[in-house]
């Protein structure tokens, strides 16, 4: 693994000079996982944080009834579990590998020594943590104030869009989650996701072809996402 290149691809370390990256590489520990491996569990001692070199990680909570609530997914270049650096507490969620996974692990004490020498790393971390807070606030708002159709519509609108070939004015997105994963992310069940997508299709808002979704009426989808249209 080229640790220096992996660190350059991480949002946390963008803008750092090569000598700082070499220092980081010297304390980075390679940790690889197989698909479905649990990286850590909610309540485990927070020894440090990870940076994803390749693969995808699911971060989630479990309710008293065992139901899973996905907090978010982390991808190539993303750090995760960095909250433990500041609080020194246990990991607040479960982390599970969705694919084969390559990571760099940073022990808390080793990393704190570098932060003292390089304030830019601290500023980058503040920016990342602020992004997390905004995302968690949006998640709480959606789960508490919006119904399932609004959550699904918002999810579709947040996906990368491209023009649909052969259909002027129609845009297309590709689902990046299975219906089961999406249900866990949006706080519902997969059957409800299927019914919601089916209803959107029946009223002419979308067309569905596997994971590809054509948005036929973006204005109506916006109304559904805002909660103005049921």
PDB file of C-alpha atoms in Angstrom:
ATOM      1  CA  UNK A   1       0.000   0.000   0.000  1.00  0.00           C
ATOM      2  CA  UNK A   2       1.242   3.504  -0.887  1.00  0.00           C
ATOM      3  CA  UNK A   3       0.478   5.240   2.405  1.00  0.00           C
ATOM      4  CA  UNK A   4       1.466   8.698   1.198  1.00  0.00           C
ATOM      5  CA  UNK A   5      -0.905   8.571  -1.786  1.00  0.00           C
ATOM      6  CA  UNK A   6      -3.681   7.161   0.399  1.00  0.00           C
ATOM      7  CA  UNK A   7      -3.246  10.070   2.821  1.00  0.00           C
ATOM      8  CA  UNK A   8      -3.284  12.602  -0.027  1.00  0.00           C
ATOM      9  CA  UNK A   9      -6.690  11.220  -1.043  1.00  0.00           C
ATOM     10  CA  UNK A  10      -8.111  11.762   2.453  1.00  0.00           C
ATOM     11  CA  UNK A  11     -10.178  14.914   3.051  1.00  0.00           C
ATOM     12  CA  UNK A  12      -8.675  15.176   6.506  1.00  0.00           C
ATOM     13  CA  UNK A  13      -5.143  15.701   5.220  1.00  0.00           C
ATOM     14  CA  UNK A  14      -5.737  17.809   2.119  1.00  0.00           C
ATOM     15  CA  UNK A  15      -3.290  20.688   1.775  1.00  0.00           C
ATOM     16  CA  UNK A  16      -0.632  19.212   4.045  1.00  0.00           C
ATOM     17  CA  UNK A  17       2.978  19.300   2.782  1.00  0.00           C
ATOM     18  CA  UNK A  18       4.816  16.063   2.024  1.00  0.00           C
ATOM     19  CA  UNK A  19       6.898  16.158   5.213  1.00  0.00           C
ATOM     20  CA  UNK A  20       3.699  16.157   7.301  1.00  0.00           C
ATOM     21  CA  UNK A  21       2.290  13.325   5.199  1.00  0.00           C
ATOM     22  CA  UNK A  22       5.456  11.322   5.825  1.00  0.00           C
ATOM     23  CA  UNK A  23       5.042  11.858   9.563  1.00  0.00           C
ATOM     24  CA  UNK A  24       1.453  10.663   9.331  1.00  0.00           C
ATOM     25  CA  UNK A  25       2.471   7.633   7.290  1.00  0.00           C
ATOM     26  CA  UNK A  26       5.000   6.689   9.952  1.00  0.00           C
ATOM     27  CA  UNK A  27       2.237   6.216  12.556  1.00  0.00           C
ATOM     28  CA  UNK A  28      -0.432   4.808  10.194  1.00  0.00           C
ATOM     29  CA  UNK A  29      -1.188   1.118  10.734  1.00  0.00           C
ATOM     30  CA  UNK A  30      -2.549  -0.921   7.829  1.00  0.00           C
ATOM     31  CA  UNK A  31      -5.734  -2.800   8.757  1.00  0.00           C
ATOM     32  CA  UNK A  32      -7.662  -4.800   6.174  1.00  0.00           C
ATOM     33  CA  UNK A  33     -11.078  -6.454   6.526  1.00  0.00           C
ATOM     34  CA  UNK A  34     -13.294  -8.831   4.620  1.00  0.00           C
ATOM     35  CA  UNK A  35     -16.832  -8.068   3.531  1.00  0.00           C
ATOM     36  CA  UNK A  36     -19.255  -8.059   6.497  1.00  0.00           C
ATOM     37  CA  UNK A  37     -16.434  -7.945   9.071  1.00  0.00           C
ATOM     38  CA  UNK A  38     -17.308  -5.847  12.132  1.00  0.00           C
ATOM     39  CA  UNK A  39     -14.571  -3.255  12.618  1.00  0.00           C
ATOM     40  CA  UNK A  40     -15.812  -2.140  16.028  1.00  0.00           C
ATOM     41  CA  UNK A  41     -19.020  -2.270  18.049  1.00  0.00           C
ATOM     42  CA  UNK A  42     -20.996   0.410  19.835  1.00  0.00           C
ATOM     43  CA  UNK A  43     -19.411   0.774  23.272  1.00  0.00           C
ATOM     44  CA  UNK A  44     -15.976  -0.604  22.387  1.00  0.00           C
ATOM     45  CA  UNK A  45     -13.048   1.412  23.740  1.00  0.00           C
ATOM     46  CA  UNK A  46     -12.203   4.149  21.236  1.00  0.00           C
ATOM     47  CA  UNK A  47      -8.531   3.476  20.582  1.00  0.00           C
ATOM     48  CA  UNK A  48      -8.279   5.658  17.491  1.00  0.00           C
ATOM     49  CA  UNK A  49      -9.742   6.376  14.065  1.00  0.00           C
ATOM     50  CA  UNK A  50      -9.562   5.046  10.516  1.00  0.00           C
ATOM     51  CA  UNK A  51      -9.068   6.338   6.984  1.00  0.00           C
ATOM     52  CA  UNK A  52     -10.520   4.290   4.134  1.00  0.00           C
ATOM     53  CA  UNK A  53      -8.016   3.481   1.383  1.00  0.00           C
ATOM     54  CA  UNK A  54     -10.470   1.365  -0.620  1.00  0.00           C
ATOM     55  CA  UNK A  55     -13.917  -0.032   0.077  1.00  0.00           C
ATOM     56  CA  UNK A  56     -17.050   1.060   1.911  1.00  0.00           C
ATOM     57  CA  UNK A  57     -18.014   1.107   5.594  1.00  0.00           C
ATOM     58  CA  UNK A  58     -21.471   1.224   7.148  1.00  0.00           C
ATOM     59  CA  UNK A  59     -21.844   3.118  10.438  1.00  0.00           C
ATOM     60  CA  UNK A  60     -25.028   2.304  12.318  1.00  0.00           C
ATOM     61  CA  UNK A  61     -26.853   2.052  15.634  1.00  0.00           C
ATOM     62  CA  UNK A  62     -29.011  -0.797  16.918  1.00  0.00           C
ATOM     63  CA  UNK A  63     -32.300  -0.146  18.701  1.00  0.00           C
ATOM     64  CA  UNK A  64     -33.528  -2.140  21.724  1.00  0.00           C
ATOM     65  CA  UNK A  65     -35.563  -4.298  19.323  1.00  0.00           C
ATOM     66  CA  UNK A  66     -32.502  -5.011  17.193  1.00  0.00           C
ATOM     67  CA  UNK A  67     -33.586  -2.730  14.371  1.00  0.00           C
ATOM     68  CA  UNK A  68     -30.701  -1.137  12.531  1.00  0.00           C
ATOM     69  CA  UNK A  69     -30.523   2.599  11.885  1.00  0.00           C
ATOM     70  CA  UNK A  70     -27.828   3.537   9.396  1.00  0.00           C
ATOM     71  CA  UNK A  71     -26.061   6.747  10.358  1.00  0.00           C
ATOM     72  CA  UNK A  72     -24.051   7.041   7.181  1.00  0.00           C
ATOM     73  CA  UNK A  73     -21.699   5.269   4.779  1.00  0.00           C
ATOM     74  CA  UNK A  74     -18.001   6.077   4.456  1.00  0.00           C
ATOM     75  CA  UNK A  75     -16.094   5.604   1.205  1.00  0.00           C
ATOM     76  CA  UNK A  76     -12.587   5.888  -0.275  1.00  0.00           C
ATOM     77  CA  UNK A  77     -10.722   8.785   1.307  1.00  0.00           C
ATOM     78  CA  UNK A  78     -13.189   9.222   4.168  1.00  0.00           C
ATOM     79  CA  UNK A  79     -12.108   9.153   7.823  1.00  0.00           C
ATOM     80  CA  UNK A  80     -14.389   7.565  10.396  1.00  0.00           C
ATOM     81  CA  UNK A  81     -14.472   7.253  14.194  1.00  0.00           C
ATOM     82  CA  UNK A  82     -12.436  10.459  14.532  1.00  0.00           C
ATOM     83  CA  UNK A  83     -14.793  11.632  17.290  1.00  0.00           C
ATOM     84  CA  UNK A  84     -12.837   9.467  19.736  1.00  0.00           C
ATOM     85  CA  UNK A  85      -9.804  11.753  19.373  1.00  0.00           C
ATOM     86  CA  UNK A  86     -11.498  14.631  21.146  1.00  0.00           C
ATOM     87  CA  UNK A  87     -13.662  12.921  23.713  1.00  0.00           C
ATOM     88  CA  UNK A  88     -11.595   9.871  24.555  1.00  0.00           C
ATOM     89  CA  UNK A  89     -14.804   7.893  24.871  1.00  0.00           C
ATOM     90  CA  UNK A  90     -15.971   4.607  23.453  1.00  0.00           C
ATOM     91  CA  UNK A  91     -17.069   4.197  19.853  1.00  0.00           C
ATOM     92  CA  UNK A  92     -20.645   5.559  19.635  1.00  0.00           C
ATOM     93  CA  UNK A  93     -21.768   3.323  16.731  1.00  0.00           C
ATOM     94  CA  UNK A  94     -21.127   0.006  15.023  1.00  0.00           C
ATOM     95  CA  UNK A  95     -18.831  -0.035  11.981  1.00  0.00           C
ATOM     96  CA  UNK A  96     -19.090  -2.852   9.442  1.00  0.00           C
ATOM     97  CA  UNK A  97     -17.275  -3.449   6.160  1.00  0.00           C
ATOM     98  CA  UNK A  98     -19.705  -3.507   3.223  1.00  0.00           C
ATOM     99  CA  UNK A  99     -16.954  -4.673   0.852  1.00  0.00           C
ATOM    100  CA  UNK A 100     -13.388  -5.850   1.070  1.00  0.00           C
ATOM    101  CA  UNK A 101     -11.758  -3.017   2.927  1.00  0.00           C
ATOM    102  CA  UNK A 102      -8.310  -1.447   3.193  1.00  0.00           C
ATOM    103  CA  UNK A 103      -7.792   1.137   5.931  1.00  0.00           C
ATOM    104  CA  UNK A 104      -5.119   3.078   7.745  1.00  0.00           C
ATOM    105  CA  UNK A 105      -5.587   3.164  11.507  1.00  0.00           C
ATOM    106  CA  UNK A 106      -4.276   5.971  13.720  1.00  0.00           C
ATOM    107  CA  UNK A 107      -3.899   5.435  17.451  1.00  0.00           C
ATOM    108  CA  UNK A 108      -5.298   8.345  19.434  1.00  0.00           C
ATOM    109  CA  UNK A 109      -2.175   9.142  21.465  1.00  0.00           C
ATOM    110  CA  UNK A 110       0.155   9.006  18.444  1.00  0.00           C
ATOM    111  CA  UNK A 111      -2.107  11.248  16.403  1.00  0.00           C
ATOM    112  CA  UNK A 112      -2.551  13.835  19.168  1.00  0.00           C
ATOM    113  CA  UNK A 113       1.206  14.364  19.262  1.00  0.00           C
ATOM    114  CA  UNK A 114       1.150  15.297  15.568  1.00  0.00           C
ATOM    115  CA  UNK A 115      -1.815  17.659  16.014  1.00  0.00           C
ATOM    116  CA  UNK A 116       0.181  19.646  18.578  1.00  0.00           C
ATOM    117  CA  UNK A 117       2.912  20.181  15.986  1.00  0.00           C
ATOM    118  CA  UNK A 118       0.598  20.917  13.046  1.00  0.00           C
ATOM    119  CA  UNK A 119      -2.468  23.128  13.615  1.00  0.00           C
ATOM    120  CA  UNK A 120      -3.619  22.667   9.997  1.00  0.00           C
ATOM    121  CA  UNK A 121      -4.601  19.094  10.795  1.00  0.00           C
ATOM    122  CA  UNK A 122      -6.785  20.393  13.638  1.00  0.00           C
ATOM    123  CA  UNK A 123      -8.473  22.888  11.293  1.00  0.00           C
ATOM    124  CA  UNK A 124      -9.169  20.136   8.765  1.00  0.00           C
ATOM    125  CA  UNK A 125     -10.654  17.979  11.504  1.00  0.00           C
ATOM    126  CA  UNK A 126     -12.916  20.813  12.665  1.00  0.00           C
ATOM    127  CA  UNK A 127     -14.221  21.153   9.100  1.00  0.00           C
ATOM    128  CA  UNK A 128     -14.895  17.404   8.883  1.00  0.00           C
ATOM    129  CA  UNK A 129     -16.636  17.335  12.261  1.00  0.00           C
ATOM    130  CA  UNK A 130     -18.792  20.317  11.274  1.00  0.00           C
ATOM    131  CA  UNK A 131     -19.857  18.409   8.173  1.00  0.00           C
ATOM    132  CA  UNK A 132     -20.781  15.414  10.343  1.00  0.00           C
ATOM    133  CA  UNK A 133     -22.856  17.626  12.654  1.00  0.00           C
ATOM    134  CA  UNK A 134     -24.789  19.113   9.735  1.00  0.00           C
ATOM    135  CA  UNK A 135     -25.468  15.641   8.346  1.00  0.00           C
ATOM    136  CA  UNK A 136     -26.631  14.294  11.714  1.00  0.00           C
ATOM    137  CA  UNK A 137     -28.892  17.319  12.254  1.00  0.00           C
ATOM    138  CA  UNK A 138     -30.451  16.730   8.829  1.00  0.00           C
ATOM    139  CA  UNK A 139     -30.921  13.042   9.636  1.00  0.00           C
ATOM    140  CA  UNK A 140     -32.671  13.826  12.924  1.00  0.00           C
ATOM    141  CA  UNK A 141     -34.922  16.340  11.183  1.00  0.00           C
ATOM    142  CA  UNK A 142     -35.879  13.885   8.454  1.00  0.00           C
ATOM    143  CA  UNK A 143     -36.586  10.997  10.826  1.00  0.00           C
ATOM    144  CA  UNK A 144     -38.602  13.100  13.273  1.00  0.00           C
ATOM    145  CA  UNK A 145     -40.430  15.567  11.028  1.00  0.00           C
ATOM    146  CA  UNK A 146     -40.749  14.009   7.556  1.00  0.00           C
ATOM    147  CA  UNK A 147     -42.812  11.041   6.405  1.00  0.00           C
ATOM    148  CA  UNK A 148     -41.318   8.204   4.352  1.00  0.00           C
ATOM    149  CA  UNK A 149     -42.269   9.589   0.879  1.00  0.00           C
ATOM    150  CA  UNK A 150     -40.541  12.873   1.757  1.00  0.00           C
ATOM    151  CA  UNK A 151     -37.421  11.014   2.908  1.00  0.00           C
ATOM    152  CA  UNK A 152     -37.317   8.876  -0.247  1.00  0.00           C
ATOM    153  CA  UNK A 153     -37.834  11.918  -2.499  1.00  0.00           C
ATOM    154  CA  UNK A 154     -35.040  13.798  -0.705  1.00  0.00           C
ATOM    155  CA  UNK A 155     -32.735  10.797  -1.116  1.00  0.00           C
ATOM    156  CA  UNK A 156     -33.428  10.677  -4.869  1.00  0.00           C
ATOM    157  CA  UNK A 157     -32.838  14.405  -5.266  1.00  0.00           C
ATOM    158  CA  UNK A 158     -29.506  14.189  -3.419  1.00  0.00           C
ATOM    159  CA  UNK A 159     -28.119  11.538  -5.797  1.00  0.00           C
ATOM    160  CA  UNK A 160     -25.805  12.614  -8.668  1.00  0.00           C
ATOM    161  CA  UNK A 161     -27.974  13.443 -11.669  1.00  0.00           C
ATOM    162  CA  UNK A 162     -27.353  13.172 -15.409  1.00  0.00           C
ATOM    163  CA  UNK A 163     -29.525  13.757 -18.503  1.00  0.00           C
ATOM    164  CA  UNK A 164     -31.425  10.679 -19.639  1.00  0.00           C
ATOM    165  CA  UNK A 165     -30.396   9.518 -23.099  1.00  0.00           C
ATOM    166  CA  UNK A 166     -33.125   9.986 -25.695  1.00  0.00           C
ATOM    167  CA  UNK A 167     -35.502  11.883 -23.388  1.00  0.00           C
ATOM    168  CA  UNK A 168     -35.160  15.652 -23.419  1.00  0.00           C
ATOM    169  CA  UNK A 169     -35.713  17.315 -20.057  1.00  0.00           C
ATOM    170  CA  UNK A 170     -35.600  13.997 -18.166  1.00  0.00           C
ATOM    171  CA  UNK A 171     -32.851  13.404 -15.626  1.00  0.00           C
ATOM    172  CA  UNK A 172     -31.606  10.100 -14.356  1.00  0.00           C
ATOM    173  CA  UNK A 173     -30.059   8.880 -11.087  1.00  0.00           C
ATOM    174  CA  UNK A 174     -28.668   5.558  -9.978  1.00  0.00           C
ATOM    175  CA  UNK A 175     -29.511   4.117  -6.572  1.00  0.00           C
ATOM    176  CA  UNK A 176     -26.323   3.640  -4.552  1.00  0.00           C
ATOM    177  CA  UNK A 177     -28.026   1.491  -1.909  1.00  0.00           C
ATOM    178  CA  UNK A 178     -30.144  -1.629  -1.956  1.00  0.00           C
ATOM    179  CA  UNK A 179     -33.765  -1.256  -0.801  1.00  0.00           C
ATOM    180  CA  UNK A 180     -32.824  -2.950   2.459  1.00  0.00           C
ATOM    181  CA  UNK A 181     -29.924  -0.538   3.063  1.00  0.00           C
ATOM    182  CA  UNK A 182     -32.045   2.433   2.040  1.00  0.00           C
ATOM    183  CA  UNK A 183     -34.802   1.404   4.447  1.00  0.00           C
ATOM    184  CA  UNK A 184     -32.317   1.225   7.305  1.00  0.00           C
ATOM    185  CA  UNK A 185     -30.904   4.617   6.366  1.00  0.00           C
ATOM    186  CA  UNK A 186     -34.351   6.227   6.196  1.00  0.00           C
ATOM    187  CA  UNK A 187     -35.742   4.583   9.327  1.00  0.00           C
ATOM    188  CA  UNK A 188     -38.338   2.295   7.753  1.00  0.00           C
ATOM    189  CA  UNK A 189     -38.636  -1.166   6.175  1.00  0.00           C
ATOM    190  CA  UNK A 190     -37.884  -2.314   2.621  1.00  0.00           C
ATOM    191  CA  UNK A 191     -41.557  -3.071   1.870  1.00  0.00           C
ATOM    192  CA  UNK A 192     -42.435   0.558   2.597  1.00  0.00           C
ATOM    193  CA  UNK A 193     -39.622   1.730   0.302  1.00  0.00           C
ATOM    194  CA  UNK A 194     -40.993  -0.494  -2.478  1.00  0.00           C
ATOM    195  CA  UNK A 195     -44.542   0.828  -2.007  1.00  0.00           C
ATOM    196  CA  UNK A 196     -43.335   4.421  -1.949  1.00  0.00           C
ATOM    197  CA  UNK A 197     -41.324   4.039  -5.152  1.00  0.00           C
ATOM    198  CA  UNK A 198     -44.252   2.189  -6.723  1.00  0.00           C
ATOM    199  CA  UNK A 199     -46.631   5.042  -5.896  1.00  0.00           C
ATOM    200  CA  UNK A 200     -44.217   7.619  -7.306  1.00  0.00           C
ATOM    201  CA  UNK A 201     -44.070   5.569 -10.480  1.00  0.00           C
ATOM    202  CA  UNK A 202     -47.867   5.224 -10.711  1.00  0.00           C
ATOM    203  CA  UNK A 203     -48.423   8.998 -10.540  1.00  0.00           C
ATOM    204  CA  UNK A 204     -45.801   9.678 -13.193  1.00  0.00           C
ATOM    205  CA  UNK A 205     -43.043  11.148 -11.052  1.00  0.00           C
ATOM    206  CA  UNK A 206     -40.408   8.501 -11.801  1.00  0.00           C
ATOM    207  CA  UNK A 207     -39.633   5.456 -13.913  1.00  0.00           C
ATOM    208  CA  UNK A 208     -37.606   2.588 -12.473  1.00  0.00           C
ATOM    209  CA  UNK A 209     -35.305   0.164 -14.276  1.00  0.00           C
ATOM    210  CA  UNK A 210     -33.341  -1.833 -11.725  1.00  0.00           C
ATOM    211  CA  UNK A 211     -31.119   0.659  -9.914  1.00  0.00           C
ATOM    212  CA  UNK A 212     -31.657   3.346 -12.561  1.00  0.00           C
ATOM    213  CA  UNK A 213     -34.403   5.858 -11.812  1.00  0.00           C
ATOM    214  CA  UNK A 214     -35.637   8.421 -14.331  1.00  0.00           C
ATOM    215  CA  UNK A 215     -37.082  11.551 -12.748  1.00  0.00           C
ATOM    216  CA  UNK A 216     -39.954  12.547 -15.021  1.00  0.00           C
ATOM    217  CA  UNK A 217     -41.353  15.350 -12.869  1.00  0.00           C
ATOM    218  CA  UNK A 218     -38.641  17.026 -10.797  1.00  0.00           C
ATOM    219  CA  UNK A 219     -40.993  19.751  -9.539  1.00  0.00           C
ATOM    220  CA  UNK A 220     -43.420  17.229  -8.071  1.00  0.00           C
ATOM    221  CA  UNK A 221     -40.537  15.260  -6.554  1.00  0.00           C
ATOM    222  CA  UNK A 222     -39.383  18.495  -4.881  1.00  0.00           C
ATOM    223  CA  UNK A 223     -42.896  18.990  -3.503  1.00  0.00           C
ATOM    224  CA  UNK A 224     -42.922  15.468  -2.095  1.00  0.00           C
ATOM    225  CA  UNK A 225     -39.474  16.009  -0.540  1.00  0.00           C
ATOM    226  CA  UNK A 226     -40.672  19.214   1.119  1.00  0.00           C
ATOM    227  CA  UNK A 227     -43.712  17.447   2.578  1.00  0.00           C
ATOM    228  CA  UNK A 228     -46.130  19.668   0.631  1.00  0.00           C
ATOM    229  CA  UNK A 229     -47.466  16.740  -1.403  1.00  0.00           C
ATOM    230  CA  UNK A 230     -48.372  13.366   0.089  1.00  0.00           C
TER     231      UNK A 230
END
